[in-house]
């Protein structure tokens, strides 16, 4: 059965699997599996899916219902594993800042849930079994979490390790490019079906290389965590700052209207 | 896939999905680039050492905006001198406005550091500060345009500067007090460990 697969696709599949194996072993060689348990689990699930797909394609072919159901069911497991890896990334970046993390995770999950819901709702008229819509919605959920985390880092000027930066970049790009790839396939199935898988594998290979760089960049020496200040610092300063910032805004309005200041 | 592909998604959904994905990629690369390029800010509360400092410029700025100087120059030196003086006054006012903005930005940075290092933050405070900073930036640009193309009353600009400075002074006082409390808390923690 696998002999009927175009050579390019087979080579891409082999290269992607090889890179994934290199990353998987790198994590264990550097003993990073405890630091990145969910990422490690995701890579493991991905590799298991590859092996399972080989058997399914070999014994059932590409067009059977068994193949369709098993491949997409395994893809659901892979996506759940990647969601957990994304959560691990978000916590690794913002978790040190307890106050910001408590606020950010609520905002990020709310936004991501809204994006997921809207994607499912507006994509409901798509494919008969909705697998592509489900995948796009899931990827939109993950991408929203990743981009939202980066925006929080930028807004608060939080410290960001190079390894986390590359890990997040890989997660975000992977999801965004998957959405684009799936959207094009959903719209132009007949002409795009032949290259959809190839594009997906090339993209994923690039992401795996980013993650290899990320794992190599993980600091072996423990970086000092930020020292949190007493709660009263924030509680006393934040309202004062906001009040003054509001007054500054009022002054700008008066400056604009050229009214006399109220002293 | 052929089994499930009984119909394609609508054009509208395709466009929205594509635009959404591209927008996320753009945001991702923008925040990635900003994070890499930004100079490492000072860690922790050390950023408070660079609180706004423009108060020393307030007196000269105020004196330079005295309209009687302009009238005198026009009367004694002619139209050209008056125009040049007006132009230079406007440039000085614009520079001062820029310094106000940098002071505002510095205060925002300090507020962010305080929030970052707090074990608990209030969503309403954070949202309020975000809203105020966006409003300030928009209004600042409008005031700047007003200075460039019209006449803004200088007393308002002076009082704006006074407000930024008084905020900085109050914040420094508050941080000095809280620094003492933090030191006391650290001593207490040390004693309890022993």
PDB file of C-alpha atoms in Angstrom, chain A residues 62-65 68 72 94 96-100 103 106-107 115 118-120 122-133 136 139-140 143-144 146-147 150-151 153-162 165-166 168-169 171-173 176-177 179-180 183-190 196 226-261, chain B residues 1-14 17-25 27-32 34-36 38-41 43-45 48 97 100 104 107-143 145-147 151-161 163-164 166-167 170-171 174-175 178 181-182 185:
ATOM      1  CA  UNK A  62      -5.769   5.016   2.268  1.00  0.00           C
ATOM      2  CA  UNK A  63      -9.417   5.078   1.371  1.00  0.00           C
ATOM      3  CA  UNK A  64     -11.080   2.807   3.905  1.00  0.00           C
ATOM      4  CA  UNK A  65     -13.374   4.025   6.644  1.00  0.00           C
ATOM      5  CA  UNK A  68     -10.254   7.607   8.122  1.00  0.00           C
ATOM      6  CA  UNK A  72      -8.536  11.396  12.714  1.00  0.00           C
ATOM      7  CA  UNK A  94       4.220  33.638  33.125  1.00  0.00           C
ATOM      8  CA  UNK A  96       6.743  32.901  38.039  1.00  0.00           C
ATOM      9  CA  UNK A  97       4.639  36.056  38.251  1.00  0.00           C
ATOM     10  CA  UNK A  98       1.788  34.765  40.382  1.00  0.00           C
ATOM     11  CA  UNK A  99      -0.432  37.805  40.182  1.00  0.00           C
ATOM     12  CA  UNK A 100      -0.057  38.262  36.426  1.00  0.00           C
ATOM     13  CA  UNK A 103      -5.114  37.169  35.657  1.00  0.00           C
ATOM     14  CA  UNK A 106      -8.285  33.546  32.844  1.00  0.00           C
ATOM     15  CA  UNK A 107      -8.094  36.074  30.015  1.00  0.00           C
ATOM     16  CA  UNK A 115     -12.218  31.731  19.266  1.00  0.00           C
ATOM     17  CA  UNK A 118     -16.787  30.951  16.909  1.00  0.00           C
ATOM     18  CA  UNK A 119     -14.690  28.679  14.673  1.00  0.00           C
ATOM     19  CA  UNK A 120     -16.947  25.711  15.373  1.00  0.00           C
ATOM     20  CA  UNK A 122     -19.141  29.473  11.608  1.00  0.00           C
ATOM     21  CA  UNK A 123     -17.417  26.386  10.210  1.00  0.00           C
ATOM     22  CA  UNK A 124     -20.327  24.059  10.906  1.00  0.00           C
ATOM     23  CA  UNK A 125     -21.417  24.001   7.265  1.00  0.00           C
ATOM     24  CA  UNK A 126     -18.085  22.553   6.177  1.00  0.00           C
ATOM     25  CA  UNK A 127     -17.122  18.957   5.611  1.00  0.00           C
ATOM     26  CA  UNK A 128     -19.693  16.302   6.299  1.00  0.00           C
ATOM     27  CA  UNK A 129     -17.870  14.946   9.322  1.00  0.00           C
ATOM     28  CA  UNK A 130     -16.478  18.301  10.365  1.00  0.00           C
ATOM     29  CA  UNK A 131     -12.982  16.996  11.013  1.00  0.00           C
ATOM     30  CA  UNK A 132     -11.307  19.865   9.243  1.00  0.00           C
ATOM     31  CA  UNK A 133     -13.420  22.437  11.097  1.00  0.00           C
ATOM     32  CA  UNK A 136      -8.953  24.419  12.585  1.00  0.00           C
ATOM     33  CA  UNK A 139      -5.464  25.104  16.246  1.00  0.00           C
ATOM     34  CA  UNK A 140      -7.083  28.521  16.625  1.00  0.00           C
ATOM     35  CA  UNK A 143      -2.594  29.847  18.557  1.00  0.00           C
ATOM     36  CA  UNK A 144      -4.654  32.290  20.634  1.00  0.00           C
ATOM     37  CA  UNK A 146       0.456  31.315  22.437  1.00  0.00           C
ATOM     38  CA  UNK A 147       0.037  34.759  20.878  1.00  0.00           C
ATOM     39  CA  UNK A 150       3.615  36.705  24.010  1.00  0.00           C
ATOM     40  CA  UNK A 151       1.462  39.838  24.177  1.00  0.00           C
ATOM     41  CA  UNK A 153       5.172  39.264  28.007  1.00  0.00           C
ATOM     42  CA  UNK A 154       5.525  42.303  25.789  1.00  0.00           C
ATOM     43  CA  UNK A 155       3.031  44.389  27.758  1.00  0.00           C
ATOM     44  CA  UNK A 156       4.642  43.684  31.118  1.00  0.00           C
ATOM     45  CA  UNK A 157       8.197  43.477  29.807  1.00  0.00           C
ATOM     46  CA  UNK A 158       8.598  40.133  31.537  1.00  0.00           C
ATOM     47  CA  UNK A 159      11.773  38.080  31.318  1.00  0.00           C
ATOM     48  CA  UNK A 160      11.663  35.510  28.548  1.00  0.00           C
ATOM     49  CA  UNK A 161      14.269  32.790  28.164  1.00  0.00           C
ATOM     50  CA  UNK A 162      15.481  32.038  24.671  1.00  0.00           C
ATOM     51  CA  UNK A 165      10.818  32.094  23.030  1.00  0.00           C
ATOM     52  CA  UNK A 166      11.684  29.448  20.438  1.00  0.00           C
ATOM     53  CA  UNK A 168       6.397  29.444  21.775  1.00  0.00           C
ATOM     54  CA  UNK A 169       7.322  30.579  18.293  1.00  0.00           C
ATOM     55  CA  UNK A 171       3.850  26.290  18.750  1.00  0.00           C
ATOM     56  CA  UNK A 172       2.316  29.482  17.390  1.00  0.00           C
ATOM     57  CA  UNK A 173       3.623  29.126  13.839  1.00  0.00           C
ATOM     58  CA  UNK A 176      -1.306  29.298  12.413  1.00  0.00           C
ATOM     59  CA  UNK A 177       0.142  27.544   9.371  1.00  0.00           C
ATOM     60  CA  UNK A 179      -5.133  26.772  10.020  1.00  0.00           C
ATOM     61  CA  UNK A 180      -4.071  28.243   6.687  1.00  0.00           C
ATOM     62  CA  UNK A 183      -8.540  26.375   5.197  1.00  0.00           C
ATOM     63  CA  UNK A 184      -7.091  26.136   1.697  1.00  0.00           C
ATOM     64  CA  UNK A 185      -7.810  22.399   1.605  1.00  0.00           C
ATOM     65  CA  UNK A 186     -11.372  22.927   2.843  1.00  0.00           C
ATOM     66  CA  UNK A 187     -12.006  25.466   0.115  1.00  0.00           C
ATOM     67  CA  UNK A 188     -10.017  24.044  -2.821  1.00  0.00           C
ATOM     68  CA  UNK A 189     -10.053  20.343  -2.037  1.00  0.00           C
ATOM     69  CA  UNK A 190      -9.704  18.890  -5.510  1.00  0.00           C
ATOM     70  CA  UNK A 196      -1.831  19.446   1.591  1.00  0.00           C
ATOM     71  CA  UNK A 226      11.997  37.001  40.215  1.00  0.00           C
ATOM     72  CA  UNK A 227      11.446  37.947  43.827  1.00  0.00           C
ATOM     73  CA  UNK A 228       7.849  38.945  44.407  1.00  0.00           C
ATOM     74  CA  UNK A 229       7.166  42.025  46.503  1.00  0.00           C
ATOM     75  CA  UNK A 230       4.647  42.292  49.340  1.00  0.00           C
ATOM     76  CA  UNK A 231       1.052  42.587  48.205  1.00  0.00           C
ATOM     77  CA  UNK A 232       0.624  45.989  49.850  1.00  0.00           C
ATOM     78  CA  UNK A 233       3.085  47.495  47.350  1.00  0.00           C
ATOM     79  CA  UNK A 234       0.679  46.842  44.491  1.00  0.00           C
ATOM     80  CA  UNK A 235      -2.459  47.556  46.498  1.00  0.00           C
ATOM     81  CA  UNK A 236      -1.260  50.991  47.540  1.00  0.00           C
ATOM     82  CA  UNK A 237       0.408  52.054  44.297  1.00  0.00           C
ATOM     83  CA  UNK A 238      -1.931  50.766  41.595  1.00  0.00           C
ATOM     84  CA  UNK A 239      -4.988  52.887  42.484  1.00  0.00           C
ATOM     85  CA  UNK A 240      -2.791  55.986  42.923  1.00  0.00           C
ATOM     86  CA  UNK A 241      -1.107  55.468  39.573  1.00  0.00           C
ATOM     87  CA  UNK A 242      -4.414  54.938  37.813  1.00  0.00           C
ATOM     88  CA  UNK A 243      -5.914  58.008  39.429  1.00  0.00           C
ATOM     89  CA  UNK A 244      -3.000  60.152  38.306  1.00  0.00           C
ATOM     90  CA  UNK A 245      -2.985  58.656  34.836  1.00  0.00           C
ATOM     91  CA  UNK A 246      -6.694  59.490  34.598  1.00  0.00           C
ATOM     92  CA  UNK A 247      -5.988  63.065  35.703  1.00  0.00           C
ATOM     93  CA  UNK A 248      -3.262  63.295  33.065  1.00  0.00           C
ATOM     94  CA  UNK A 249      -5.757  62.230  30.481  1.00  0.00           C
ATOM     95  CA  UNK A 250      -8.185  64.899  31.680  1.00  0.00           C
ATOM     96  CA  UNK A 251      -5.437  67.498  31.371  1.00  0.00           C
ATOM     97  CA  UNK A 252      -4.786  66.440  27.821  1.00  0.00           C
ATOM     98  CA  UNK A 253      -8.473  66.792  27.054  1.00  0.00           C
ATOM     99  CA  UNK A 254      -8.465  70.307  28.493  1.00  0.00           C
ATOM    100  CA  UNK A 255      -5.320  71.098  26.547  1.00  0.00           C
ATOM    101  CA  UNK A 256      -7.084  69.981  23.432  1.00  0.00           C
ATOM    102  CA  UNK A 257     -10.184  72.041  24.210  1.00  0.00           C
ATOM    103  CA  UNK A 258      -8.098  74.993  25.454  1.00  0.00           C
ATOM    104  CA  UNK A 259     -10.126  75.357  28.624  1.00  0.00           C
ATOM    105  CA  UNK A 260      -8.741  76.805  31.837  1.00  0.00           C
ATOM    106  CA  UNK A 261      -7.408  74.128  34.219  1.00  0.00           C
TER     107      UNK A 261
ATOM    108  CA  UNK B   1     -10.768  12.731   3.270  1.00  0.00           C
ATOM    109  CA  UNK B   2     -12.785  12.238   0.089  1.00  0.00           C
ATOM    110  CA  UNK B   3     -15.402  10.421   2.190  1.00  0.00           C
ATOM    111  CA  UNK B   4     -15.971  13.493   4.336  1.00  0.00           C
ATOM    112  CA  UNK B   5     -15.618  16.082   1.594  1.00  0.00           C
ATOM    113  CA  UNK B   6     -19.206  16.316   0.469  1.00  0.00           C
ATOM    114  CA  UNK B   7     -19.064  20.068   0.349  1.00  0.00           C
ATOM    115  CA  UNK B   8     -16.447  22.766   0.720  1.00  0.00           C
ATOM    116  CA  UNK B   9     -16.526  25.519   3.330  1.00  0.00           C
ATOM    117  CA  UNK B  10     -18.046  28.843   2.372  1.00  0.00           C
ATOM    118  CA  UNK B  11     -15.912  31.572   0.886  1.00  0.00           C
ATOM    119  CA  UNK B  12     -16.633  33.815   3.845  1.00  0.00           C
ATOM    120  CA  UNK B  13     -15.369  31.272   6.369  1.00  0.00           C
ATOM    121  CA  UNK B  14     -12.268  30.679   4.248  1.00  0.00           C
ATOM    122  CA  UNK B  17      -9.941  31.820   8.700  1.00  0.00           C
ATOM    123  CA  UNK B  18      -7.106  32.967   6.436  1.00  0.00           C
ATOM    124  CA  UNK B  19      -7.178  36.549   7.733  1.00  0.00           C
ATOM    125  CA  UNK B  20      -7.310  35.314  11.344  1.00  0.00           C
ATOM    126  CA  UNK B  21      -4.342  33.004  10.837  1.00  0.00           C
ATOM    127  CA  UNK B  22      -2.297  35.690   9.066  1.00  0.00           C
ATOM    128  CA  UNK B  23      -3.160  38.232  11.749  1.00  0.00           C
ATOM    129  CA  UNK B  24      -2.003  35.816  14.449  1.00  0.00           C
ATOM    130  CA  UNK B  25       1.239  35.162  12.555  1.00  0.00           C
ATOM    131  CA  UNK B  27       1.117  39.436  15.967  1.00  0.00           C
ATOM    132  CA  UNK B  28       3.361  36.504  16.835  1.00  0.00           C
ATOM    133  CA  UNK B  29       6.290  37.795  14.781  1.00  0.00           C
ATOM    134  CA  UNK B  30       5.750  41.356  16.020  1.00  0.00           C
ATOM    135  CA  UNK B  31       5.772  40.375  19.686  1.00  0.00           C
ATOM    136  CA  UNK B  32       8.649  37.947  19.029  1.00  0.00           C
ATOM    137  CA  UNK B  34       9.874  43.229  20.085  1.00  0.00           C
ATOM    138  CA  UNK B  35      10.868  40.784  22.796  1.00  0.00           C
ATOM    139  CA  UNK B  36      14.209  40.107  21.144  1.00  0.00           C
ATOM    140  CA  UNK B  38      14.020  45.343  23.567  1.00  0.00           C
ATOM    141  CA  UNK B  39      16.915  46.201  25.789  1.00  0.00           C
ATOM    142  CA  UNK B  40      16.788  44.232  28.966  1.00  0.00           C
ATOM    143  CA  UNK B  41      15.101  46.512  31.447  1.00  0.00           C
ATOM    144  CA  UNK B  43      15.330  43.750  37.022  1.00  0.00           C
ATOM    145  CA  UNK B  44      12.819  44.130  39.805  1.00  0.00           C
ATOM    146  CA  UNK B  45      12.356  47.412  41.559  1.00  0.00           C
ATOM    147  CA  UNK B  48      12.357  52.941  40.192  1.00  0.00           C
ATOM    148  CA  UNK B  97       5.558  67.641  25.323  1.00  0.00           C
ATOM    149  CA  UNK B 100       6.028  64.559  29.255  1.00  0.00           C
ATOM    150  CA  UNK B 104       4.385  59.070  31.282  1.00  0.00           C
ATOM    151  CA  UNK B 107       5.609  55.833  35.042  1.00  0.00           C
ATOM    152  CA  UNK B 108       3.780  53.136  33.110  1.00  0.00           C
ATOM    153  CA  UNK B 109       6.894  50.984  33.121  1.00  0.00           C
ATOM    154  CA  UNK B 110       7.163  51.362  36.860  1.00  0.00           C
ATOM    155  CA  UNK B 111       3.509  50.456  37.299  1.00  0.00           C
ATOM    156  CA  UNK B 112       4.062  47.371  35.166  1.00  0.00           C
ATOM    157  CA  UNK B 113       7.045  46.267  37.221  1.00  0.00           C
ATOM    158  CA  UNK B 114       5.032  46.696  40.402  1.00  0.00           C
ATOM    159  CA  UNK B 115       2.228  44.588  38.915  1.00  0.00           C
ATOM    160  CA  UNK B 116       4.661  41.981  37.606  1.00  0.00           C
ATOM    161  CA  UNK B 117       6.251  41.481  41.015  1.00  0.00           C
ATOM    162  CA  UNK B 118       3.001  41.452  42.935  1.00  0.00           C
ATOM    163  CA  UNK B 119       1.607  38.116  44.191  1.00  0.00           C
ATOM    164  CA  UNK B 120      -1.852  39.362  43.319  1.00  0.00           C
ATOM    165  CA  UNK B 121      -3.134  41.891  40.792  1.00  0.00           C
ATOM    166  CA  UNK B 122      -6.507  43.394  40.137  1.00  0.00           C
ATOM    167  CA  UNK B 123      -7.895  42.901  36.627  1.00  0.00           C
ATOM    168  CA  UNK B 124      -9.865  46.118  36.902  1.00  0.00           C
ATOM    169  CA  UNK B 125      -6.755  48.142  37.794  1.00  0.00           C
ATOM    170  CA  UNK B 126      -4.776  46.602  34.965  1.00  0.00           C
ATOM    171  CA  UNK B 127      -7.555  47.173  32.475  1.00  0.00           C
ATOM    172  CA  UNK B 128      -7.971  50.758  33.695  1.00  0.00           C
ATOM    173  CA  UNK B 129      -4.267  51.444  33.246  1.00  0.00           C
ATOM    174  CA  UNK B 130      -4.292  49.934  29.775  1.00  0.00           C
ATOM    175  CA  UNK B 131      -7.289  52.045  28.850  1.00  0.00           C
ATOM    176  CA  UNK B 132      -5.707  55.212  30.251  1.00  0.00           C
ATOM    177  CA  UNK B 133      -2.434  54.623  28.460  1.00  0.00           C
ATOM    178  CA  UNK B 134      -4.206  54.141  25.122  1.00  0.00           C
ATOM    179  CA  UNK B 135      -6.276  57.283  25.711  1.00  0.00           C
ATOM    180  CA  UNK B 136      -3.184  59.260  26.709  1.00  0.00           C
ATOM    181  CA  UNK B 137      -1.331  58.252  23.568  1.00  0.00           C
ATOM    182  CA  UNK B 138      -4.225  59.184  21.309  1.00  0.00           C
ATOM    183  CA  UNK B 139      -4.804  62.504  23.034  1.00  0.00           C
ATOM    184  CA  UNK B 140      -1.112  63.237  23.136  1.00  0.00           C
ATOM    185  CA  UNK B 141      -0.928  63.002  19.365  1.00  0.00           C
ATOM    186  CA  UNK B 142      -3.918  65.333  19.057  1.00  0.00           C
ATOM    187  CA  UNK B 143      -2.332  67.907  21.379  1.00  0.00           C
ATOM    188  CA  UNK B 145      -0.931  68.328  16.226  1.00  0.00           C
ATOM    189  CA  UNK B 146      -2.550  71.286  17.914  1.00  0.00           C
ATOM    190  CA  UNK B 147       0.843  72.674  18.834  1.00  0.00           C
ATOM    191  CA  UNK B 151      -2.054  77.720  19.443  1.00  0.00           C
ATOM    192  CA  UNK B 152      -2.420  75.736  22.632  1.00  0.00           C
ATOM    193  CA  UNK B 153      -2.630  77.551  25.947  1.00  0.00           C
ATOM    194  CA  UNK B 154       0.705  77.237  27.752  1.00  0.00           C
ATOM    195  CA  UNK B 155      -0.756  77.169  31.278  1.00  0.00           C
ATOM    196  CA  UNK B 156      -2.422  73.841  30.456  1.00  0.00           C
ATOM    197  CA  UNK B 157       0.892  72.415  29.280  1.00  0.00           C
ATOM    198  CA  UNK B 158       2.579  73.638  32.448  1.00  0.00           C
ATOM    199  CA  UNK B 159      -0.064  72.109  34.677  1.00  0.00           C
ATOM    200  CA  UNK B 160       0.236  68.863  32.717  1.00  0.00           C
ATOM    201  CA  UNK B 161       3.935  68.804  33.505  1.00  0.00           C
ATOM    202  CA  UNK B 163       0.904  66.628  37.334  1.00  0.00           C
ATOM    203  CA  UNK B 164       3.429  64.174  35.897  1.00  0.00           C
ATOM    204  CA  UNK B 166       3.837  65.342  41.356  1.00  0.00           C
ATOM    205  CA  UNK B 167       2.947  61.753  40.486  1.00  0.00           C
ATOM    206  CA  UNK B 170       4.401  60.810  45.364  1.00  0.00           C
ATOM    207  CA  UNK B 171       5.493  57.503  43.897  1.00  0.00           C
ATOM    208  CA  UNK B 174       5.474  55.736  48.578  1.00  0.00           C
ATOM    209  CA  UNK B 175       8.269  53.430  47.401  1.00  0.00           C
ATOM    210  CA  UNK B 178       7.274  50.472  51.187  1.00  0.00           C
ATOM    211  CA  UNK B 181       8.270  47.788  55.117  1.00  0.00           C
ATOM    212  CA  UNK B 182       9.753  45.234  52.704  1.00  0.00           C
ATOM    213  CA  UNK B 185       9.145  41.852  56.288  1.00  0.00           C
TER     214      UNK B 185
END
